[in-house]
mmCIF file of C-alpha atoms in Angstrom:
data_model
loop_
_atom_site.group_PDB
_atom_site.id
_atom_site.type_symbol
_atom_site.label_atom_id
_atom_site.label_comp_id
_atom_site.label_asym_id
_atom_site.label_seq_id
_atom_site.Cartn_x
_atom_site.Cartn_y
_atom_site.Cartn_z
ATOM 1 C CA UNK K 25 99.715 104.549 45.152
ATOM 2 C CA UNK K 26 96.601 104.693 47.626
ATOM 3 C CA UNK K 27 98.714 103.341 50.602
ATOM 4 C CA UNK K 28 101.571 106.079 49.951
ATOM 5 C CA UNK K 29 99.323 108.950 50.203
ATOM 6 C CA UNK K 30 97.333 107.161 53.559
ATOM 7 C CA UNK K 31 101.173 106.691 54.544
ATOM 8 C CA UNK K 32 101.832 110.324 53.920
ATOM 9 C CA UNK K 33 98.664 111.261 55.619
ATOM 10 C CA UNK K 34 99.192 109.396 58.516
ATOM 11 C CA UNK K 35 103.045 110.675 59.017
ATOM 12 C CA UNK K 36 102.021 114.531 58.505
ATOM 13 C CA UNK K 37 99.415 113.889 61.223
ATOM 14 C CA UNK K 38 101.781 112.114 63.569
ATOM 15 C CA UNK K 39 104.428 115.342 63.242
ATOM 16 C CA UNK K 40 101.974 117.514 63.562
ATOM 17 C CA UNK K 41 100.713 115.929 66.812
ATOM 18 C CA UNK K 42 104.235 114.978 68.164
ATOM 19 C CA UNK K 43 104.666 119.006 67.589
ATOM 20 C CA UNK K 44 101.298 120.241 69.507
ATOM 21 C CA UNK K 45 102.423 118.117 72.382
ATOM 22 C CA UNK K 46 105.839 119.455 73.021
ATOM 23 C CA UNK K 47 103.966 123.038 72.287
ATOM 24 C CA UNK K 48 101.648 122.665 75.184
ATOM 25 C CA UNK K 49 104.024 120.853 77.759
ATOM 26 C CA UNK K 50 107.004 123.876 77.517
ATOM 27 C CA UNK K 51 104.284 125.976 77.630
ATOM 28 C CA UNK K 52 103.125 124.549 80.747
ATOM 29 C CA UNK K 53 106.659 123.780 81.967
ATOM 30 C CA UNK K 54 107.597 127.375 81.433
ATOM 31 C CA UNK K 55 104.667 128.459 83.135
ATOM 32 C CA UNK K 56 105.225 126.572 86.350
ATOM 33 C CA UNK K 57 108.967 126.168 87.515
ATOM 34 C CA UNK K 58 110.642 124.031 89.584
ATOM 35 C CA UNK K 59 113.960 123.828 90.821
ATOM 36 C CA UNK K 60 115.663 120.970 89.007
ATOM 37 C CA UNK K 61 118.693 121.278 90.309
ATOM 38 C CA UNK K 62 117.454 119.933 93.889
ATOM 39 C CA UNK K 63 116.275 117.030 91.947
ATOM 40 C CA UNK K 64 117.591 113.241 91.442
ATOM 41 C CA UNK K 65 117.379 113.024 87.662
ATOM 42 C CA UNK K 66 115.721 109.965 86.246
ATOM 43 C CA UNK K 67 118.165 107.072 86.376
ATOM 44 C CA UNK K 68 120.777 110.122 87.119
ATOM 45 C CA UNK K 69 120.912 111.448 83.351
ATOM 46 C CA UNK K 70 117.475 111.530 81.282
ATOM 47 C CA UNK K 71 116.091 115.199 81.404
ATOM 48 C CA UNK K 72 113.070 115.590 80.270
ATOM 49 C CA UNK K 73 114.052 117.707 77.252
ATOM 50 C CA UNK K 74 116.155 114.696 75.935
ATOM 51 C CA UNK K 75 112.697 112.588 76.098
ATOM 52 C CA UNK K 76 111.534 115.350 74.051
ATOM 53 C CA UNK K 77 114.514 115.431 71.698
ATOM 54 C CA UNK K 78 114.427 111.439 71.281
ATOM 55 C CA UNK K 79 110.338 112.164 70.873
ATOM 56 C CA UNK K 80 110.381 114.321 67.752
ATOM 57 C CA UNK K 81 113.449 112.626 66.129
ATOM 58 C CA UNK K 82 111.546 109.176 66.420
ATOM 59 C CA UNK K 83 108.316 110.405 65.159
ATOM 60 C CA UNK K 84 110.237 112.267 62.115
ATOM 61 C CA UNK K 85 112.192 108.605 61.612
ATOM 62 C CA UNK K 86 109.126 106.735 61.676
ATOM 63 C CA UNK K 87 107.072 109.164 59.642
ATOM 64 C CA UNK K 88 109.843 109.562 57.084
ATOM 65 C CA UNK K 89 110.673 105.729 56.928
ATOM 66 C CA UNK K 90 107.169 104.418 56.756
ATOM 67 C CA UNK K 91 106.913 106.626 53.710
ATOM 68 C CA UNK K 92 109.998 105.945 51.806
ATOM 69 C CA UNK K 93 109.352 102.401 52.494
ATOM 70 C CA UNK K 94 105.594 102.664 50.954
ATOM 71 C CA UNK K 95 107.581 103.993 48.210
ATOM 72 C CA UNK K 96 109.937 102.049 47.413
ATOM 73 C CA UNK K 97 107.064 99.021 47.350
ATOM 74 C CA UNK K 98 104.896 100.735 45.434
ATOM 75 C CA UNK K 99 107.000 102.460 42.469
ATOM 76 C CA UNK Z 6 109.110 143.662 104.776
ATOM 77 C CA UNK Z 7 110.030 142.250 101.321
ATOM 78 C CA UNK Z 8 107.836 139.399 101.083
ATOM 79 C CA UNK Z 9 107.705 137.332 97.889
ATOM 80 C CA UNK Z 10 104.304 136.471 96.539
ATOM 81 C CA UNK Z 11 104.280 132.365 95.043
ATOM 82 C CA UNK Z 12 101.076 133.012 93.659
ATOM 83 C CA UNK Z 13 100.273 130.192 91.146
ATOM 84 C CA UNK Z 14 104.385 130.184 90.871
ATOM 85 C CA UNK Z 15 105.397 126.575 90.772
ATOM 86 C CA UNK Z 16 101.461 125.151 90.582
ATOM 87 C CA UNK Z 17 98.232 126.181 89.878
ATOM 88 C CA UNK Z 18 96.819 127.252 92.878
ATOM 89 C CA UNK Z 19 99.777 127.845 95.396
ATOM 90 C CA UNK Z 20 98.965 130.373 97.851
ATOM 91 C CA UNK Z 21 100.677 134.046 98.018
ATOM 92 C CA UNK Z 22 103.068 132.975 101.246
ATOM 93 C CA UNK Z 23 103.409 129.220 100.247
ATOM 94 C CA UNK Z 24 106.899 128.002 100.060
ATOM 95 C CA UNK Z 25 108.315 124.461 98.236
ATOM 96 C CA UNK Z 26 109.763 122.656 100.144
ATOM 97 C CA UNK Z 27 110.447 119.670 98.232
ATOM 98 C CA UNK Z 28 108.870 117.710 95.433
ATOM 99 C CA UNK Z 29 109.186 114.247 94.341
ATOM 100 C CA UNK Z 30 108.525 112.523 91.240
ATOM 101 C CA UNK Z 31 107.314 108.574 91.265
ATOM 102 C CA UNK Z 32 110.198 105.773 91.567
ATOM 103 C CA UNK Z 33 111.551 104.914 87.894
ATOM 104 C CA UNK Z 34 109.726 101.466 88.774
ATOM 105 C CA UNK Z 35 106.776 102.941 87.116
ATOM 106 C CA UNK Z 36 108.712 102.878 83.519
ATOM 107 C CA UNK Z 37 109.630 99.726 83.733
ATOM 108 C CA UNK Z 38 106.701 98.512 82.101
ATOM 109 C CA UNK Z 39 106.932 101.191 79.057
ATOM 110 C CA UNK Z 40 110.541 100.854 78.754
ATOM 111 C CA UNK Z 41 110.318 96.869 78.221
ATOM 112 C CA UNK Z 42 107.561 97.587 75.492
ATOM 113 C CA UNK Z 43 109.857 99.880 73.796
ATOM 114 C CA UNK Z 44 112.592 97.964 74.001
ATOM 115 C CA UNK Z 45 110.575 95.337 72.145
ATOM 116 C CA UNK Z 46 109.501 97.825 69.708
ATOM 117 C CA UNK Z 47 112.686 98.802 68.573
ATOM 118 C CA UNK Z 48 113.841 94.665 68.434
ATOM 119 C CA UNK Z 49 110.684 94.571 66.247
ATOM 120 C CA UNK Z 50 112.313 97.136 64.215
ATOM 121 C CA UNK Z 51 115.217 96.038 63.890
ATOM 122 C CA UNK Z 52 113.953 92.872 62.335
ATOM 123 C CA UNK Z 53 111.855 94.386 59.883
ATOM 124 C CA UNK Z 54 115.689 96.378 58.561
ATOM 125 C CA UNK Z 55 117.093 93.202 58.780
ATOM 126 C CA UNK Z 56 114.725 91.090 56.582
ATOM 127 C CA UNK Z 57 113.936 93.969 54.664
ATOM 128 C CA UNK Z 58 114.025 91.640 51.527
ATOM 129 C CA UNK Z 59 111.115 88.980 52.767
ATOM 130 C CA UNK Z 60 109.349 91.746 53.934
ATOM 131 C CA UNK Z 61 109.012 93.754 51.044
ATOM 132 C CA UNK Z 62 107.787 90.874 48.416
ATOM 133 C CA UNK Z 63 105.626 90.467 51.250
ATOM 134 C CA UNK Z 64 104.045 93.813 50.964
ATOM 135 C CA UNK Z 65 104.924 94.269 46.992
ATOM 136 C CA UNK Z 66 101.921 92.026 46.196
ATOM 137 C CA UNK Z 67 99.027 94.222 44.901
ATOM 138 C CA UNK Z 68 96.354 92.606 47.047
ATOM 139 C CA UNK Z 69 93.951 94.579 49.357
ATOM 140 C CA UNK Z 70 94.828 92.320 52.225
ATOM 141 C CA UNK Z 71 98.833 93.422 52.071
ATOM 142 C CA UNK Z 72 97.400 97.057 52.179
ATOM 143 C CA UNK Z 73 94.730 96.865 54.791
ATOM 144 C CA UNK Z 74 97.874 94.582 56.485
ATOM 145 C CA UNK Z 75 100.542 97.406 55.818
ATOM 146 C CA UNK Z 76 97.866 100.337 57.071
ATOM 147 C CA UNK Z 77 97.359 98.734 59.943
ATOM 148 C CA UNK Z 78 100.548 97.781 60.909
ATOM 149 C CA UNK Z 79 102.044 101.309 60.445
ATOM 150 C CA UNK Z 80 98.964 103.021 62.453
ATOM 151 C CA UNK Z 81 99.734 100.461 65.125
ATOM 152 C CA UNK Z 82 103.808 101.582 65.122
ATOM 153 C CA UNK Z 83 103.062 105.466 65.087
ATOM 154 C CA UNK Z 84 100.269 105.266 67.789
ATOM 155 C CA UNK Z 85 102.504 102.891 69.734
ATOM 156 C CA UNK Z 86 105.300 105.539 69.324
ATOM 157 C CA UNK Z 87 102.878 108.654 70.638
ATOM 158 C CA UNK Z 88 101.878 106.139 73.197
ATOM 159 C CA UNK Z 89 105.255 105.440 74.755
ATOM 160 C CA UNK Z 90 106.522 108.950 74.373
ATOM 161 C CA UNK Z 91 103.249 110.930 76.332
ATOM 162 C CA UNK Z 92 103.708 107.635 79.129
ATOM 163 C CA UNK Z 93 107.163 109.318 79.741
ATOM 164 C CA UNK Z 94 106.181 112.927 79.623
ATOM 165 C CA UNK Z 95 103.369 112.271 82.145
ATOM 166 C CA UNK Z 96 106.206 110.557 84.199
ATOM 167 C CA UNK Z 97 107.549 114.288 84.285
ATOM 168 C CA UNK Z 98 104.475 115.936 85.138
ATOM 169 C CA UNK Z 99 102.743 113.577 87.442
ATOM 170 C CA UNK Z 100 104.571 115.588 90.451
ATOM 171 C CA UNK Z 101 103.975 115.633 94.661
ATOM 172 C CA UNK Z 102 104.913 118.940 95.962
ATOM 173 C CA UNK Z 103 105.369 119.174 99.771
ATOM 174 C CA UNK Z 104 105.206 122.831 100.813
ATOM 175 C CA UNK Z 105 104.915 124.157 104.013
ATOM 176 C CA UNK Z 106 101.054 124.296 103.989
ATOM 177 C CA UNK Z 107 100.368 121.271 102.699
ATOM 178 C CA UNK Z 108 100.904 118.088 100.138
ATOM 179 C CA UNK Z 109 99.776 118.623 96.664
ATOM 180 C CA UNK Z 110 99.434 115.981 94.176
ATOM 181 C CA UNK Z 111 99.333 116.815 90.891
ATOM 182 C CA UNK Z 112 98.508 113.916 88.228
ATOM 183 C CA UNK Z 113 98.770 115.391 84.972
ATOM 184 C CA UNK Z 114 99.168 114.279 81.388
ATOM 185 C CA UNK Z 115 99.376 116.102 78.487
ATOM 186 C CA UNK Z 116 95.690 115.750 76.944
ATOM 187 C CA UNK Z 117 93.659 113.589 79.004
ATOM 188 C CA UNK Z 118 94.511 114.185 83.021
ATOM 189 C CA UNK Z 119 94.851 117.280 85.144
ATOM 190 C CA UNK Z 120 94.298 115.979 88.993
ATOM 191 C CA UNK Z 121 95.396 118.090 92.336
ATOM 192 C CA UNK Z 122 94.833 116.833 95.680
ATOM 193 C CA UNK Z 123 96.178 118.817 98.604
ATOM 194 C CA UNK Z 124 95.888 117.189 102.397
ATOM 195 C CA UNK Z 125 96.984 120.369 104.758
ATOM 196 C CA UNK Z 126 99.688 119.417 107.085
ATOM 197 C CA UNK Z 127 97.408 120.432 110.560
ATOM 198 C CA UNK Z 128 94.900 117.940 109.350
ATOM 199 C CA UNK Z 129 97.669 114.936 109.146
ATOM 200 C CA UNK Z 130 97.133 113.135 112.018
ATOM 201 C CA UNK Z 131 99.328 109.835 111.944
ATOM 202 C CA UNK Z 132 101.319 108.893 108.906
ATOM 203 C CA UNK Z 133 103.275 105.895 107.881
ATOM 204 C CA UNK Z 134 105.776 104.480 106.062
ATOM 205 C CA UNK Z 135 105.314 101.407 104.133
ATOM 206 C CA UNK Z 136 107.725 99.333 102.563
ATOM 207 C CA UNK Z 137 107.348 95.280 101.902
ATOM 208 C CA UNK Z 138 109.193 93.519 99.605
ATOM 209 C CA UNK Z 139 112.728 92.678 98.770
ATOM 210 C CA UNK Z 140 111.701 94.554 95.312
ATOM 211 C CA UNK Z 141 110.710 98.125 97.574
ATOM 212 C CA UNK Z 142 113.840 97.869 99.978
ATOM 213 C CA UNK Z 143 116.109 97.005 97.186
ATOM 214 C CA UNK Z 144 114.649 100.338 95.434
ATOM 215 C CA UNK Z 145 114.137 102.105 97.901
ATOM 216 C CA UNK Z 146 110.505 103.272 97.245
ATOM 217 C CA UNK Z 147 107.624 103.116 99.133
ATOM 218 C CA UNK Z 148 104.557 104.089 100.394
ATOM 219 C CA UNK Z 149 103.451 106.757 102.815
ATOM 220 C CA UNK Z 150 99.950 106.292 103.996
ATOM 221 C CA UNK Z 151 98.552 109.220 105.761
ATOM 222 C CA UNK Z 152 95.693 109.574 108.175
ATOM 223 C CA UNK Z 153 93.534 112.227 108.232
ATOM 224 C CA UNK Z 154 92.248 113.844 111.871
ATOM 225 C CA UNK Z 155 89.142 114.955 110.363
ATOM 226 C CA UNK Z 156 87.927 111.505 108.933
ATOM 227 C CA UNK Z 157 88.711 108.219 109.152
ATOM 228 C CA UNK Z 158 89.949 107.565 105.583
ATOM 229 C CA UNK Z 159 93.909 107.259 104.427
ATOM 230 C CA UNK Z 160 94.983 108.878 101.527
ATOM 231 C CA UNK Z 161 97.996 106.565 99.911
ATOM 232 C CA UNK Z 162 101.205 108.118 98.031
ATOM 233 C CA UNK Z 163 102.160 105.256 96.185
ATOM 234 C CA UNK Z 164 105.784 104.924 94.731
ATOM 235 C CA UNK Z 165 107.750 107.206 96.757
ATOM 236 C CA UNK Z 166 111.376 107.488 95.960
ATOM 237 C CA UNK Z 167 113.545 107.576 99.235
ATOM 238 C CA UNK Z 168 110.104 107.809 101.861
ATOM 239 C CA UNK Z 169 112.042 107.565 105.003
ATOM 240 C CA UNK Z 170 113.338 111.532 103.430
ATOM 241 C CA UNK Z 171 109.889 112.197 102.591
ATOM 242 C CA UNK Z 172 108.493 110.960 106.084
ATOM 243 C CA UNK Z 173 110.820 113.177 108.288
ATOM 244 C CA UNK Z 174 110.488 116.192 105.935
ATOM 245 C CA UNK Z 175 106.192 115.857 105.959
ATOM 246 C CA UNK Z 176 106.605 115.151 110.147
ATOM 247 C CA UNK Z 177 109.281 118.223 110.461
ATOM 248 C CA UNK Z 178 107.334 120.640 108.417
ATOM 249 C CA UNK Z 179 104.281 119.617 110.264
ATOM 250 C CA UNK Z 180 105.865 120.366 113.481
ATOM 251 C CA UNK Z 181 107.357 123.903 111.681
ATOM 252 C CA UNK Z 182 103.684 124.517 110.977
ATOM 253 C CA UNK Z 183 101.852 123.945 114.290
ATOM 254 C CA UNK Z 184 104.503 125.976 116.056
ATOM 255 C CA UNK Z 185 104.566 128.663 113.911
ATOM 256 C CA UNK Z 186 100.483 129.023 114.487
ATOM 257 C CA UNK Z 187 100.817 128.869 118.117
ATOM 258 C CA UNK Z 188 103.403 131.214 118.325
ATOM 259 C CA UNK Z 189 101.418 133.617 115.365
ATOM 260 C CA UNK Z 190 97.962 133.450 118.170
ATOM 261 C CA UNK Z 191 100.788 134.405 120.710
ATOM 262 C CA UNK Z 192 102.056 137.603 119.110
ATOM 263 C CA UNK Z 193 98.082 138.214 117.869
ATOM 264 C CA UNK Z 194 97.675 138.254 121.962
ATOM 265 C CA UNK Z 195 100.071 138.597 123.725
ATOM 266 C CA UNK Z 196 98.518 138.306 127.465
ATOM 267 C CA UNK Z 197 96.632 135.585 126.048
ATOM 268 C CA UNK Z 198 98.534 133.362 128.817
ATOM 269 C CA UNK Z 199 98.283 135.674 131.536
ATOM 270 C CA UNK Z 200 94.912 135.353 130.973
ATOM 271 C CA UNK Z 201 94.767 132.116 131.124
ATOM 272 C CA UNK Z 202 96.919 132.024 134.394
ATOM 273 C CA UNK Z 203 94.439 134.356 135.625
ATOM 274 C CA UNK Z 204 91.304 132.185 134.807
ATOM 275 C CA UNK Z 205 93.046 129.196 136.062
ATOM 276 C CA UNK Z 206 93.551 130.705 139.655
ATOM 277 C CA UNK Z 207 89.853 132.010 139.745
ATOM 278 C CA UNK Z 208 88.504 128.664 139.159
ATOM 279 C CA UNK Z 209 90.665 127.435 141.994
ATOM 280 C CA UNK Z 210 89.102 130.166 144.392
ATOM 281 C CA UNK Z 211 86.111 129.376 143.076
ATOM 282 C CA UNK Z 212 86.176 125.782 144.207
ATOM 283 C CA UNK Z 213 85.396 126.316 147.946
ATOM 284 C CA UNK Z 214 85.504 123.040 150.062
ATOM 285 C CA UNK Z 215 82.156 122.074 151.031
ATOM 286 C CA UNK Z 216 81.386 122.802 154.935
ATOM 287 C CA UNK Z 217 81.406 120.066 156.969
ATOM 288 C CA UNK Z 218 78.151 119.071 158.413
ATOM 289 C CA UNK Z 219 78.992 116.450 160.960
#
C-alpha cells in the first residue's frame, strides 16, 4: 500500500509542477510578444501551445496510469 | 509625431525607438536528439501495455526490491517526461532577435537559464556565413560568425535556419543604421560640410611652396 501512496505522491507533484511551468511561460509569453505569423512554424505545424497541450495531457496520463497500475498490483 | 515607444515590448530590455526586425529560432536539428529519446520512450511504453501480464507478476511480488525497482522506475518515467517537455519549451524561448540596433540573444529556459547578449550593429565589423557539411546544406542551417571592430574576438550564432536570409538582413540593416547616423549628424549640423569644404581649402592656402633658394 506504501508504493501507492509514494505513487500518488509522486503524480500530484508531477501535475502540480507540469502546471507551475505552463503558469510561468504564458505569463512570460504574454508579457513579451512576437509576431508569429512572420514565423516558419516548427516542422510547419507544431505551435508551441500544442507542446503545451501534449505536455499536460502526458503528465496527467502518466500520473494517472502509474497510479491505477500501483493499484491494480497492490489490491 | 506619433512615435511608438517598444519599451521592454517584445524583450526585456528593448529600447523606446527599437524596432524587430526579424527573429529566428534554432534549426529543428537541435530536437533531433530529444525527439529520438521520446520516441524511445513511448516504444518503451508501449511494451510495458503490451506485456502488461509478465510485468505485473513481476511487480505483484511483495519484496522490497520490486518496490524500490517500481519507485525508481516510475521517478525515472515522470522526470524523463518533465525532461523532454521543458527541452521543447526552451526550444521556443531560446530566441535571436535582430532589430535595427542590434542582435539580441536570448537563451532562456523555464527555471534554470535567462541569458541576453546583444552585439550593436556599428560595432559588426566583418561577418560570415558558415556552412560545411552535406548535413548543413541539405538543412539549410548554419552558422554566422561575426567579428567585432572593437576586439578581436567572434561571437558564433550557431544553428541558424536559412543564414544566407539572416546574413543580408544583419548586412542591410547595418547599412540602414550607419546611414541613418550620418544623415541624423547632418540634419544636427547642417553646414557641417561647408565647414569642412571651408577647412579643406584653408589648409591648401596654408601649404605655401617653399622658396627656392638656388
Amino acid at each position: 500500500m506504501a508504493l501507492v501512496w509514494i505513487t500518488t505522491i509522486i503524480g500530484i507533484i508531477s501535475i502540480g509542477f507540469c502546471l507551475m511551468s505552463i503558469k510561468i511561460l504564458y505569463r512570460y509569453i504574454n508579457r513579451y510578444r512576437f509576431d508569429e505569423s512572420k514565423y516558419t512554424l516548427l516542422f510547419g505545424i507544431i505551435r508551441l501551445r500544442y507542446v503545451v497541450g501534449l505536455y499536460a495531457a502526458f503528465s496527467l496520463f502518466f500520473a494517472i496510469s502509474s497510479v491505477l497500475f500501483m493499484l491494480y498490483i497492490t489490491l | 509625431m506619433n512615435k511608438t515607444n517598444n519599451t521592454d515590448r517584445h524583450f526585456k530590455g528593448q529600447l523606446e525607438s527599437e524596432v524587430v526586425q526579424c527573429f529566428y529560432r534554432k534549426h529543428w536539428i537541435v530536437l533531433v536528439r530529444d525527439l529520438i529519446s521520446f520516441i524511445v520512450f513511448v516504444a518503451v511504453l508501449t511494451f510495458v501495455a503490451m506485456h502488461f501480464k509478465g510485468i505485473y507478476t513481476f511487480f505483484a511480488q511483495d519484496s522490497l526490491f520490486t518496490t524500490f525497482l517500481a519507485f525508481s522506475l516510475l521517478s525515472l518515467f515522470t522526470l524523463f517526461i518533465h525532461r523532454f517537455f521543458l527541452h521543447f519549451i526552451r526550444y521556443y524561448l531560446d530566441i535571436t532577435v535582430i532589430t535595427n540596433y542590434r542582435i539580441v540573444t536570448i537563451d532562456k529556459s523555464l527555471y534554470l537559464r535567462d541569458e541576453k547578449d546583444a552585439i550593436d550593429l556599428p560595432k559588426i565589423q566583418d561577418i560570415k556565413k558558415s556552412q560545411h557539411g552535406i548535413v548543413k546544406r541539405l538543412f539549410n542551417y548554419g552558422e554566422l560568425i561575426i567579428t567585432l571592430s572593437s576586439t578581436t574576438t567572434t561571437k558564433v550564432l550557431v544553428f541558424v535556419p536559412n543564414p544566407g536570409y539572416h546574413f543580408r538582413k544583419i548586412n542591410k540593416l547595418k547599412r540602414e543604421y550607419i546611414k541613418e547616423r550620418i544623415g541624423r549628424r547632418r540634419s544636427r549640423d547642417p553646414h557641417g560640410v561647408a565647414r569642412k569644404q571651408e577647412d579643406t581649402a584653408t589648409m591648401v592656402n596654408d601649404i605655401t611652396p617653399l622658396p627656392n633658394n638656388t
